[in-house]
Amino acid sequence: MIEIKDVTKTYKTGVLEFQALRGVSFTINDGEFIAIMGPSGSGKSTLMNILGALDTPTTGTYFLNGQDASKLEEDELADIRLSHIGFVFQSFNLLPRTSVLRNVMLPLIYSGIEKDIREERAKVALLAAGLEEEHFGHLSNQLSGGQIQRVAIARALVNEPSLILADEPTGNLDSKTGEIVLATFQRLNQEQQRTVILITHELEVAKHTDRIITIKDGAILSDSFTRSGNNQK
Amino acid sequence: MKISDMLDETLVALSANKVRSGLTMLGIVIGISSVIAMVSIGQGAQSSIQASIESIGSNLLQVRPGAMRSFGGQVSGGRGSAQTLTLADAEAIARKVSGINAVAPEISSRYQVTTKGANTNTAVTGVTEAYPIVRNVKTENGVFVSDQQSKTLAKVAVLGPTTRDDLFGEGANSIGSLIRISGIQFTVIGVTEAKGGSGFGSQDDVVFIPLGTAQKYLTGNEYVSTISIQGQNSDSLTAVQTKVTDLLLDRHNLSDVASADFSIMNQADIVATASSVTGTFTTLLAAVAGISLVVGGIGIMNMMLTTVTERTKEIGLRKAIGAKRREINIQFLVEAMLLTLIGGTFGILLGIGISYAVSALGIIQTSVSIPSILLAFGVSAAIGIVFGYYPARRAAGLNPIVALRYE
Ligand SMILES: Nc1ncnc2c1ncn2[C@@H]1O[C@H](COP(=O)(O)OP(=O)(O)OP(=O)(O)O)[C@@H](O)[C@H]1O
Ligand SMILES: [Mg+2]
């Protein structure tokens, strides 16, 4: 479960201060499929960095599965990312010139998991992300855009995180491939009950989810369930 | 993160850019191999010089005319530039100083030596019977000069093997042949064994004649150019040196050592001086080679910094996934160390190869020592740590958010 309360984030560049988040609060239950929307510069990525334990809020609290993650040190944040969070980024997702399997196994290396178990789990994650087995041995630069995103999703899944965060995961894809990737997230959410948070500025993408949180100028504008939403809690 | 995984990741990273990794290693290969080769050449030179000093005899003191000067000064001053030592001095030493095995006075100068068909310019040394004992000379054919021949001023000569080869052809039987030294006819009665070794004045390119004969017919006076003294053992050599000094000062009516008209060289001093010279020489060679090692290390740092910049996004990704600062730090440090250790291993092999090649080509007999290999290995590991430290810290300190955005 995710609980953020009165979260603000202020960036300092020299003497200039910029408040990217101005008191954001919401709760997300386990198993929700959520989109965070907003125009460019509204603070979506800033929010994702905090939700993903890449950054800490300037003020306010962030509880992830009951643990306060708002005042942790760098290495403690790394631990939280390792065990609770899976990221899917918009671009640059994979290690260059590295095989699909190696890419997906990367988080398991840092969790200190045995080599043979690693490979097993990577394969399970890749199948769950919808990548055909024939591509497992390919290098990352021998894949299509959609395949790259599915490998990235598999890598986000492999550590069994409670939260999957995706910042504009379809931003670099054509609409058809984007649909396939979104369908993958949807399936993971429904079949494996994983919490998925998509960050996007396209309504078309957001419509696939159950709940849309819209932010503007660092504050929540609206928080509502969509018509397609069927697992409201 | 497990160590085996760390090594695995590192090997993959290094082999992702084989050419650059190889070129970077080349700097270390050259540095390490030149250190090993240079040190082995230096040590080879040292032992060859020591061997050639020891071949002139053991427990040796050499008394020479002329004031007490340093080892180097005496060589440049030339022997016999002052005439103060006589056969009587040598005989007095043999009689009065204890702890002595033998005393061998000699007079040496270069003369033109001719036969019917050939001629050569060589050192002609007037000696006594004791000379072969003191100076470790063996007779291969015939006999050596005797004291009797010295007294009777016999015109007989013993040839060094090189002189024999020059005058009569290689390996020819020359016993009983006639030679002329400075126009005076001598009969060859023996040939000495080859001592080999060059440097320090060849012991093979020489003609020995009786001392008395040399004084009478060649120099025309009773002076000698060197008195070689063999002590009974190396411990008493310094004591013998003191006694000889006192005796000669007394005989020459001199009051103190500062005014001495002769000088005494102790073989131990020569060995010490020579090894300090070759030691300096070895250090110099190693220092020059060491500079190339440092340059190689800077090459490693340069490559690692480039790598960190190039792989900023990858580092950001690893951190976003949950890699800790320490894990990134160690990964890049291991990468730098692996580069230097692989380079170091090739360097050691190449260095050993070079020193064997130098031996095989007969330039100098080199000796590769285990400590120099261990040192080279330690140095290459240290270079990896020292020059990998800064790039690794840069990588570990990257903020994942910034690193992921890096273009
Ligand atoms: N490191 C930073 N230093 C200073 N200002 C920053 C920093 N990161 C973001 N900002 C500012 O904070 C605001 C919100 O940025 P953020 O990246 O969260 O926007 P976004 O909603 O993700 O936009 P987009 O849809 O274009 O990705 C922007 O005005 C941006 O300039
Ligand atoms: Mg953004």
XYZ file of C-alpha atoms and ligand atoms in Angstrom:
672
model
C 0.000 0.000 0.000
C 1.161 3.506 -0.860
C 0.320 6.503 1.266
C 1.693 9.927 0.476
C 0.742 12.907 2.536
C 1.326 16.635 1.882
C 4.344 15.885 -0.237
C 6.226 18.873 -1.604
C 9.386 18.979 -3.658
C 11.470 22.082 -4.127
C 14.355 22.162 -6.606
C 17.137 24.606 -5.963
C 19.243 25.760 -8.878
C 21.634 28.339 -7.563
C 19.598 31.049 -5.915
C 16.434 30.065 -7.804
C 13.958 27.804 -6.075
C 11.269 25.959 -7.942
C 8.459 24.101 -6.238
C 7.643 21.154 -8.518
C 5.182 19.542 -6.076
C 2.957 21.615 -3.788
C 1.334 19.311 -1.247
C 0.231 16.098 -2.896
C -1.677 13.455 -0.920
C -3.255 10.162 -1.988
C -3.500 6.505 -1.111
C -3.045 3.612 -3.527
C -4.128 0.121 -2.526
C -2.368 -3.078 -3.545
C -3.450 -4.337 -6.936
C -4.592 -1.002 -8.356
C -3.890 0.024 -11.958
C -3.419 3.771 -12.014
C -2.460 6.500 -14.452
C -0.895 9.753 -13.363
C -1.629 12.386 -15.967
C -0.779 15.990 -16.491
C 0.717 18.424 -18.952
C 4.423 18.702 -19.501
C 6.253 20.218 -16.548
C 3.398 19.519 -14.148
C 5.569 17.400 -11.868
C 4.770 13.833 -12.995
C 8.338 12.621 -13.178
C 9.136 14.350 -9.916
C 6.292 12.466 -8.301
C 7.403 9.201 -9.841
C 10.940 9.662 -8.522
C 9.518 9.979 -5.036
C 7.117 7.055 -5.427
C 9.985 4.994 -6.839
C 12.299 5.845 -3.917
C 14.777 7.465 -6.290
C 14.322 10.732 -4.458
C 12.894 11.963 -1.168
C 10.243 14.684 -0.698
C 11.294 18.088 0.648
C 8.417 17.925 3.132
C 5.595 15.450 3.741
C 5.647 11.694 4.221
C 5.708 8.664 1.983
C 4.800 5.256 3.402
C 5.435 2.242 1.211
C 4.000 -0.983 2.641
C 3.999 0.605 6.081
C 7.628 1.757 5.877
C 8.458 5.445 5.940
C 10.573 6.103 2.868
C 10.639 9.897 3.074
C 13.759 10.363 5.166
C 16.087 7.574 4.126
C 19.741 7.614 3.096
C 20.921 6.782 -0.411
C 21.725 3.124 0.270
C 18.510 2.522 2.245
C 16.554 3.894 -0.712
C 18.488 1.526 -2.976
C 17.371 -1.370 -0.773
C 13.728 -0.308 -1.104
C 14.038 -0.030 -4.874
C 15.664 -3.425 -5.016
C 12.983 -5.268 -3.095
C 9.760 -3.309 -3.650
C 9.878 -1.452 -6.941
C 10.150 -2.309 -10.622
C 10.847 0.489 -13.107
C 9.985 0.719 -16.786
C 11.507 3.792 -18.389
C 10.528 5.632 -21.524
C 13.868 5.264 -23.254
C 17.185 3.628 -22.652
C 15.891 0.599 -20.998
C 18.438 -2.092 -21.576
C 22.168 -2.565 -21.221
C 23.640 -2.119 -24.697
C 25.006 -5.156 -26.589
C 23.841 -7.429 -23.794
C 21.584 -10.455 -24.126
C 17.892 -10.319 -23.173
C 18.407 -12.834 -20.378
C 21.330 -10.954 -18.876
C 19.325 -7.745 -18.909
C 16.408 -9.298 -17.094
C 18.676 -11.006 -14.545
C 20.390 -7.732 -13.620
C 18.244 -6.899 -10.534
C 18.665 -10.474 -9.256
C 22.444 -10.070 -9.289
C 22.130 -7.190 -6.868
C 19.768 -9.240 -4.667
C 22.440 -11.947 -4.498
C 20.358 -14.737 -6.009
C 22.032 -17.952 -7.245
C 22.824 -18.139 -10.922
C 20.570 -21.071 -11.897
C 17.590 -19.637 -9.989
C 18.229 -16.291 -11.664
C 17.897 -17.746 -15.115
C 14.725 -19.616 -14.168
C 13.097 -16.508 -12.765
C 14.183 -14.351 -15.693
C 12.512 -16.782 -18.099
C 9.286 -16.796 -16.089
C 9.260 -12.978 -16.040
C 9.945 -12.773 -19.788
C 7.067 -15.131 -20.553
C 4.799 -13.140 -18.212
C 5.799 -9.951 -20.049
C 4.796 -11.628 -23.292
C 8.175 -12.050 -25.017
C 8.495 -15.174 -27.150
C 11.150 -17.633 -26.063
C 13.004 -17.407 -29.396
C 14.179 -13.881 -28.490
C 15.681 -14.769 -25.101
C 19.203 -15.149 -26.469
C 19.121 -12.012 -28.625
C 21.190 -8.968 -27.840
C 19.350 -5.824 -26.770
C 20.210 -4.059 -30.020
C 18.618 -6.841 -32.083
C 15.094 -6.182 -30.773
C 12.185 -4.033 -31.927
C 10.888 -1.160 -29.804
C 7.953 -3.189 -28.516
C 10.184 -6.129 -27.678
C 12.590 -3.829 -25.820
C 9.711 -2.552 -23.689
C 8.576 -6.096 -22.912
C 12.099 -7.037 -21.845
C 12.108 -3.918 -19.680
C 8.777 -4.957 -18.166
C 10.169 -8.431 -17.498
C 13.147 -6.870 -15.745
C 10.764 -4.756 -13.644
C 8.885 -7.933 -12.697
C 11.750 -10.247 -11.981
C 12.319 -9.210 -8.370
C 8.596 -9.686 -7.564
C 8.109 -6.021 -6.621
C 4.873 -4.856 -5.025
C 4.886 -1.737 -7.216
C 5.596 -1.345 -10.924
C 6.298 2.222 -12.032
C 6.321 3.164 -15.690
C 7.241 6.696 -16.824
C 5.818 7.187 -20.333
C 6.393 3.546 -21.281
C 4.737 3.972 -24.690
C 6.200 7.377 -25.492
C 8.634 5.986 -28.052
C 6.276 3.451 -29.621
C 3.770 3.618 -32.473
C 0.159 3.342 -31.372
C -0.198 -0.326 -32.286
C 2.902 -1.433 -30.391
C 1.872 0.872 -27.565
C -1.427 -0.979 -27.338
C 0.388 -4.300 -26.985
C 2.598 -2.946 -24.196
C -0.401 -1.469 -22.389
C -2.215 -4.772 -22.734
C 0.777 -6.401 -21.070
C 0.514 -4.085 -18.078
C -3.218 -4.698 -17.928
C -2.735 -8.456 -17.955
C -0.079 -8.330 -15.239
C -2.379 -6.239 -13.112
C -5.341 -8.532 -13.582
C -3.589 -11.923 -13.543
C -0.887 -11.242 -10.960
C -2.610 -8.502 -8.936
C 0.403 -6.216 -9.146
C 0.113 -2.508 -8.446
C 0.946 -0.661 -11.653
C 1.365 3.099 -11.934
C 1.624 4.540 -15.444
C 2.786 8.087 -15.983
C 1.566 9.646 -19.190
C 0.217 12.801 -20.711
C -1.990 10.989 -23.211
C -5.610 10.368 -22.326
C -5.692 7.416 -24.749
C -3.085 5.658 -22.620
C -4.666 6.654 -19.318
C -8.030 5.235 -20.420
C -6.619 1.698 -20.155
C -6.294 2.058 -16.399
C -8.821 1.906 -13.581
C -8.052 5.226 -11.909
C -6.617 8.495 -13.186
C -4.860 11.033 -10.972
C -4.392 14.321 -12.817
C -1.862 16.837 -11.602
C -1.202 20.366 -12.753
C 1.473 22.764 -11.534
C 2.487 20.347 -8.817
C -0.935 19.838 -7.267
C -3.700 17.267 -7.738
C -6.404 18.475 -10.079
C -8.597 15.393 -10.056
C -8.579 11.783 -8.836
C -11.277 9.590 -10.368
C -12.070 6.044 -11.418
C -12.542 5.382 -15.133
C -15.492 3.633 -16.722
C -13.299 0.687 -17.628
C -12.358 0.476 -13.954
C -13.650 -2.820 -12.684
C -11.636 -3.545 -9.596
C -12.497 -0.523 -7.518
C -11.853 -1.016 -3.858
C 26.282 -8.919 -4.835
C 28.491 -11.979 -5.137
C 32.160 -11.740 -6.082
C 31.715 -14.212 -8.938
C 28.902 -12.078 -10.361
C 31.042 -8.994 -9.984
C 33.855 -10.607 -11.987
C 31.370 -11.804 -14.552
C 29.900 -8.319 -15.022
C 33.395 -6.880 -15.285
C 34.543 -9.368 -17.905
C 31.441 -8.663 -19.986
C 32.074 -4.921 -19.706
C 35.730 -5.274 -20.683
C 35.028 -7.571 -23.610
C 32.297 -5.199 -24.837
C 35.127 -2.935 -25.963
C 37.975 -5.297 -26.692
C 40.118 -2.956 -28.750
C 40.086 -0.202 -26.182
C 40.630 -2.601 -23.288
C 43.521 -4.153 -25.214
C 45.170 -0.840 -25.990
C 44.824 0.287 -22.399
C 46.395 -2.947 -21.207
C 49.249 -2.441 -23.665
C 50.468 0.496 -21.571
C 50.662 -1.736 -18.520
C 52.196 -4.596 -20.526
C 54.993 -2.316 -21.725
C 55.510 -0.795 -18.278
C 55.663 -4.071 -16.372
C 57.729 -5.907 -18.973
C 60.301 -3.132 -19.151
C 60.619 -3.060 -15.371
C 61.248 -6.814 -15.298
C 63.593 -6.818 -18.290
C 65.565 -3.799 -17.056
C 65.974 -5.155 -13.543
C 67.054 -8.546 -14.885
C 69.599 -6.920 -17.208
C 70.909 -4.786 -14.343
C 71.222 -7.779 -12.059
C 72.836 -9.800 -14.828
C 75.422 -7.075 -15.298
C 76.018 -6.996 -11.558
C 76.682 -10.709 -11.254
C 78.860 -10.795 -14.361
C 81.010 -7.960 -13.024
C 81.254 -9.660 -9.649
C 82.265 -12.931 -11.270
C 84.978 -11.217 -13.256
C 86.307 -9.467 -10.151
C 86.443 -12.761 -8.307
C 88.244 -14.446 -11.219
C 91.339 -12.312 -10.595
C 91.932 -14.169 -7.346
C 90.526 -14.473 -3.884
C 91.370 -12.673 -0.621
C 93.434 -10.311 -2.678
C 95.243 -7.128 -1.718
C 96.985 -5.108 -4.391
C 99.685 -2.626 -3.549
C 100.384 -0.050 -6.204
C 102.716 2.896 -6.448
C 101.258 6.383 -6.176
C 99.354 8.222 -3.512
C 96.224 6.858 -1.912
C 93.349 7.763 -4.155
C 89.882 6.543 -4.790
C 89.277 3.427 -6.836
C 88.100 5.389 -9.861
C 90.992 7.849 -9.683
C 93.556 5.094 -9.688
C 92.224 3.593 -12.874
C 92.415 6.871 -14.715
C 95.802 7.707 -13.251
C 97.346 4.655 -14.898
C 99.594 2.203 -13.171
C 103.266 2.753 -12.811
C 102.927 6.510 -13.094
C 104.977 6.699 -9.915
C 107.886 4.372 -9.197
C 108.122 3.624 -5.508
C 107.677 -0.130 -5.057
C 110.510 -2.583 -5.443
C 111.057 -6.319 -5.376
C 112.688 -5.818 -1.972
C 109.388 -4.393 -0.665
C 107.592 -7.538 -1.824
C 110.155 -9.776 -0.217
C 109.915 -7.833 3.045
C 106.147 -8.212 3.071
C 106.418 -11.959 2.506
C 108.959 -12.265 5.284
C 107.525 -9.979 7.948
C 103.734 -9.886 7.639
C 101.784 -12.813 9.042
C 98.490 -14.161 7.718
C 99.706 -14.177 4.128
C 99.569 -17.100 1.699
C 101.708 -15.680 -1.045
C 103.092 -12.424 -2.399
C 103.362 -11.825 -6.123
C 105.194 -8.720 -7.341
C 104.793 -7.872 -11.002
C 105.764 -5.280 -13.555
C 103.505 -4.759 -16.478
C 103.673 -2.673 -19.630
C 102.484 -2.913 -23.200
C 104.982 -3.956 -25.851
C 104.990 -5.010 -29.464
C 105.283 -8.810 -29.591
C 106.231 -10.419 -32.884
C 106.803 -13.810 -34.496
C 107.903 -14.515 -38.030
C 104.427 -14.167 -39.465
C 102.465 -12.122 -36.971
C 102.634 -9.344 -34.439
C 100.453 -7.941 -31.682
C 100.530 -5.240 -29.064
C 99.884 -6.766 -25.688
C 100.501 -6.485 -21.957
C 103.843 -8.025 -21.029
C 103.911 -8.872 -17.341
C 107.021 -9.775 -15.392
C 106.048 -12.212 -12.658
C 107.363 -14.655 -10.068
C 106.410 -18.216 -9.227
C 103.747 -17.038 -6.752
C 101.731 -15.256 -9.404
C 99.519 -18.207 -10.505
C 98.555 -18.915 -6.874
C 97.688 -15.335 -6.025
C 95.978 -14.397 -9.246
C 94.222 -17.688 -9.872
C 95.977 -18.422 -13.159
C 96.329 -22.004 -14.420
C 98.744 -23.306 -16.998
C 97.145 -25.313 -19.754
C 100.239 -26.372 -21.686
C 103.825 -26.445 -20.590
C 104.976 -24.817 -17.357
C 104.761 -21.409 -15.696
C 107.637 -19.056 -14.975
C 109.770 -20.066 -11.964
C 111.759 -18.000 -9.425
C 114.903 -19.722 -10.659
C 114.292 -18.363 -14.178
C 113.738 -14.920 -12.682
C 117.104 -15.061 -10.931
C 118.968 -16.328 -13.975
C 117.202 -13.775 -16.195
C 115.973 -16.563 -18.486
C 114.359 -15.372 -21.703
C 111.261 -17.536 -21.480
C 107.622 -16.565 -21.936
C 104.194 -17.941 -21.029
C 101.403 -16.814 -23.349
C 97.809 -16.049 -22.561
C 95.463 -17.974 -24.863
C 94.377 -14.869 -26.789
C 97.971 -13.846 -27.437
C 98.782 -17.407 -28.498
C 95.844 -17.295 -30.948
C 96.959 -13.924 -32.282
C 100.534 -14.996 -32.806
C 100.293 -18.643 -33.804
C 96.690 -19.189 -34.864
C 93.825 -20.563 -32.857
C 94.751 -23.500 -30.634
C 98.156 -23.973 -32.295
C 100.940 -25.696 -30.342
C 103.376 -22.929 -29.528
C 105.619 -24.528 -26.899
C 109.254 -24.145 -27.879
C 108.503 -21.477 -30.482
C 110.360 -18.210 -30.478
C 108.817 -14.773 -30.067
C 110.309 -11.304 -29.924
C 109.297 -8.801 -27.297
C 110.533 -5.324 -28.037
C 113.075 -6.982 -30.320
C 114.433 -9.413 -27.711
C 114.009 -13.103 -28.410
C 112.084 -15.306 -25.916
C 111.222 -19.008 -25.921
C 107.610 -19.978 -25.247
C 107.433 -22.471 -22.371
C 103.725 -22.477 -21.564
C 100.206 -21.289 -22.320
C 97.695 -20.339 -19.624
C 94.105 -21.479 -19.400
C 91.427 -19.199 -20.768
C 89.651 -17.238 -18.049
C 87.012 -15.815 -20.302
C 85.292 -12.638 -19.362
C 86.047 -9.307 -20.814
C 85.790 -6.029 -18.929
C 88.304 -5.312 -16.158
C 91.231 -5.997 -18.488
C 91.286 -9.331 -20.249
C 93.312 -11.920 -18.383
C 93.832 -13.824 -21.593
C 95.540 -11.230 -23.769
C 98.881 -11.198 -21.961
C 102.468 -12.505 -22.023
C 104.150 -13.573 -18.772
C 107.937 -13.452 -18.460
C 110.174 -13.797 -15.387
C 110.216 -10.612 -13.255
C 114.016 -10.371 -13.212
C 114.156 -10.661 -16.978
C 111.556 -7.925 -17.390
C 113.412 -5.554 -15.076
C 116.753 -6.209 -16.699
C 115.840 -6.169 -20.386
C 112.563 -4.210 -20.669
C 112.243 -1.568 -17.916
C 115.849 -1.300 -16.919
C 115.149 -0.579 -13.227
C 114.225 -2.499 -10.074
C 110.722 -1.093 -9.601
C 107.530 -3.166 -9.751
C 104.096 -1.918 -10.799
C 101.944 -4.050 -8.509
C 102.415 -6.283 -5.508
C 99.532 -8.729 -5.196
C 99.072 -10.290 -1.782
C 96.856 -13.233 -1.051
C 95.645 -13.331 2.546
C 94.934 -16.626 4.293
C 91.266 -15.759 4.740
C 88.901 -12.921 4.076
C 88.451 -12.036 7.775
C 92.092 -11.172 8.344
C 92.421 -9.209 5.108
C 91.913 -5.822 6.750
C 94.459 -6.658 9.447
C 96.962 -7.708 6.784
C 96.284 -4.466 4.918
C 97.137 -2.445 8.047
C 100.338 -4.405 8.655
C 101.473 -4.048 5.057
C 100.759 -0.309 5.191
C 102.821 0.080 8.380
C 105.691 -1.968 7.005
C 105.860 -0.044 3.738
C 105.608 3.338 5.464
C 108.512 2.271 7.657
C 110.578 1.019 4.714
C 109.949 4.225 2.740
C 110.729 6.388 5.775
C 107.303 8.000 5.817
C 105.571 9.129 8.981
C 101.853 8.785 8.330
C 99.331 7.304 5.949
C 98.453 10.675 4.394
C 101.909 10.957 2.862
C 102.019 7.374 1.592
C 103.641 6.918 -1.852
C 101.668 3.735 -2.490
C 98.087 2.612 -2.244
C 96.514 -0.662 -1.237
C 93.343 -1.951 -2.777
C 91.307 -4.507 -0.966
C 89.376 -6.854 -3.234
C 86.339 -6.542 -0.953
C 86.408 -2.774 -1.592
C 86.458 -3.320 -5.338
C 83.524 -5.697 -5.134
C 81.626 -3.213 -2.959
C 82.376 -0.302 -5.269
C 81.460 -2.276 -8.354
C 78.201 -3.493 -6.878
C 77.272 -0.014 -5.769
C 77.899 1.183 -9.321
C 75.848 -1.596 -10.885
C 73.205 -1.124 -8.187
C 72.826 2.520 -9.177
C 72.718 1.461 -12.807
C 69.948 -1.073 -12.060
C 67.970 1.504 -10.105
C 68.292 3.958 -12.968
C 67.025 1.414 -15.496
C 64.153 0.443 -13.208
C 63.250 4.098 -12.679
C 63.044 4.752 -16.416
C 60.902 1.646 -16.796
C 58.841 2.750 -13.800
C 57.971 5.986 -15.567
C 56.417 4.030 -18.421
C 54.467 2.097 -15.801
C 53.049 5.325 -14.395
C 52.154 6.477 -17.914
C 50.369 3.149 -18.370
C 48.497 3.758 -15.122
C 47.353 7.169 -16.309
C 46.150 5.442 -19.480
C 44.011 3.188 -17.291
C 42.581 6.170 -15.445
C 41.851 7.915 -18.730
C 40.029 4.906 -20.116
C 38.069 4.384 -16.905
C 36.953 8.015 -16.869
C 35.816 7.722 -20.485
C 34.015 4.507 -19.613
C 32.230 6.094 -16.686
C 31.071 8.991 -18.864
C 30.008 6.689 -21.672
C 28.150 4.399 -19.342
C 26.479 7.085 -17.263
C 23.024 5.907 -18.287
C 23.921 2.315 -17.510
C 25.174 3.348 -14.091
C 21.940 5.282 -13.542
C 19.953 2.225 -14.518
C 21.915 -0.044 -12.190
C 21.377 2.361 -9.326
C 17.668 2.765 -10.126
C 17.339 -0.993 -10.046
C 18.810 -1.062 -6.557
C 22.610 -1.199 -6.857
C 24.263 0.418 -3.858
C 26.997 3.030 -4.042
C 29.554 0.499 -2.808
C 28.573 -2.061 -5.423
C 29.060 0.408 -8.279
C 32.309 1.574 -6.727
C 33.687 -1.951 -6.448
C 32.536 -2.897 -9.925
C 34.536 -0.109 -11.554
C 37.490 -0.632 -9.263
C 37.527 -4.330 -10.140
C 37.342 -3.371 -13.789
C 40.443 -1.197 -13.488
C 42.260 -3.827 -11.439
C 41.399 -6.589 -13.846
C 42.796 -4.495 -16.697
C 46.062 -3.991 -14.857
C 46.303 -7.568 -13.619
C 45.723 -9.047 -17.075
C 48.106 -6.460 -18.516
C 50.540 -7.182 -15.681
C 50.474 -10.918 -16.359
C 51.225 -10.403 -20.044
C 53.862 -7.863 -19.048
C 55.586 -10.339 -16.743
C 55.609 -12.993 -19.469
C 56.932 -10.502 -22.014
C 59.557 -9.224 -19.545
C 60.802 -12.765 -18.871
C 60.800 -13.381 -22.622
C 62.879 -10.271 -23.277
C 65.450 -11.127 -20.631
C 65.762 -14.694 -21.956
C 66.188 -13.261 -25.443
C 68.918 -10.922 -24.195
C 70.686 -13.933 -22.607
C 70.205 -16.080 -25.692
C 71.612 -13.381 -27.982
C 74.681 -13.347 -25.715
C 74.399 -9.620 -24.965
C 74.501 -10.158 -21.227
C 73.642 -13.060 -18.937
C 70.402 -11.808 -17.353
C 68.726 -13.188 -14.275
C 64.990 -12.748 -13.631
C 64.391 -12.699 -9.899
C 61.208 -13.830 -8.182
C 61.037 -10.678 -6.018
C 61.036 -8.467 -9.113
C 58.101 -10.481 -10.521
C 56.177 -10.254 -7.254
C 56.951 -6.564 -7.076
C 55.727 -6.034 -10.635
C 52.529 -7.899 -9.829
C 51.970 -5.891 -6.679
C 52.681 -2.671 -8.540
C 50.180 -3.490 -11.270
C 47.486 -4.286 -8.712
C 48.317 -1.064 -6.895
C 48.093 0.911 -10.150
C 44.655 -0.562 -10.718
C 43.526 0.581 -7.298
C 45.185 3.996 -7.385
C 44.184 4.951 -10.920
C 40.813 3.207 -10.763
C 39.835 4.819 -7.472
C 38.861 8.247 -8.782
C 36.804 7.048 -11.802
C 35.073 4.428 -9.648
C 34.178 7.044 -7.057
C 32.806 9.268 -9.776
C 30.629 6.421 -11.020
C 29.409 5.498 -7.550
C 28.580 9.087 -6.698
C 26.294 9.613 -9.693
C 22.718 10.528 -8.857
C 20.504 7.929 -10.559
C 17.900 10.475 -11.656
C 20.488 12.705 -13.284
C 22.397 9.746 -14.724
C 19.294 8.275 -16.354
C 18.599 11.581 -18.076
C 22.188 11.955 -19.280
C 22.476 12.255 -23.052
N 16.504 18.513 -11.114
C 15.719 19.577 -11.291
N 16.152 20.795 -10.977
C 15.385 21.886 -11.146
N 14.144 21.846 -11.630
C 13.635 20.652 -11.965
C 14.403 19.451 -11.826
N 13.654 18.405 -12.244
C 12.487 18.938 -12.622
N 12.469 20.259 -12.457
C 11.361 21.147 -12.765
O 10.211 20.647 -12.109
C 9.095 20.741 -12.938
C 8.416 19.406 -13.040
O 9.257 18.583 -13.763
P 8.884 17.075 -14.134
O 10.023 16.452 -14.803
O 8.356 16.429 -12.926
O 7.712 17.308 -15.182
P 6.841 16.229 -15.988
O 5.453 16.396 -15.549
O 7.455 14.894 -15.840
O 7.004 16.748 -17.480
P 7.097 15.884 -18.815
O 5.703 15.459 -19.125
O 7.590 16.893 -19.805
O 8.039 14.787 -18.556
C 9.558 21.308 -14.274
O 9.211 22.670 -14.352
C 11.037 21.152 -14.241
O 11.669 22.238 -14.876
Mg 8.490 13.492 -17.165
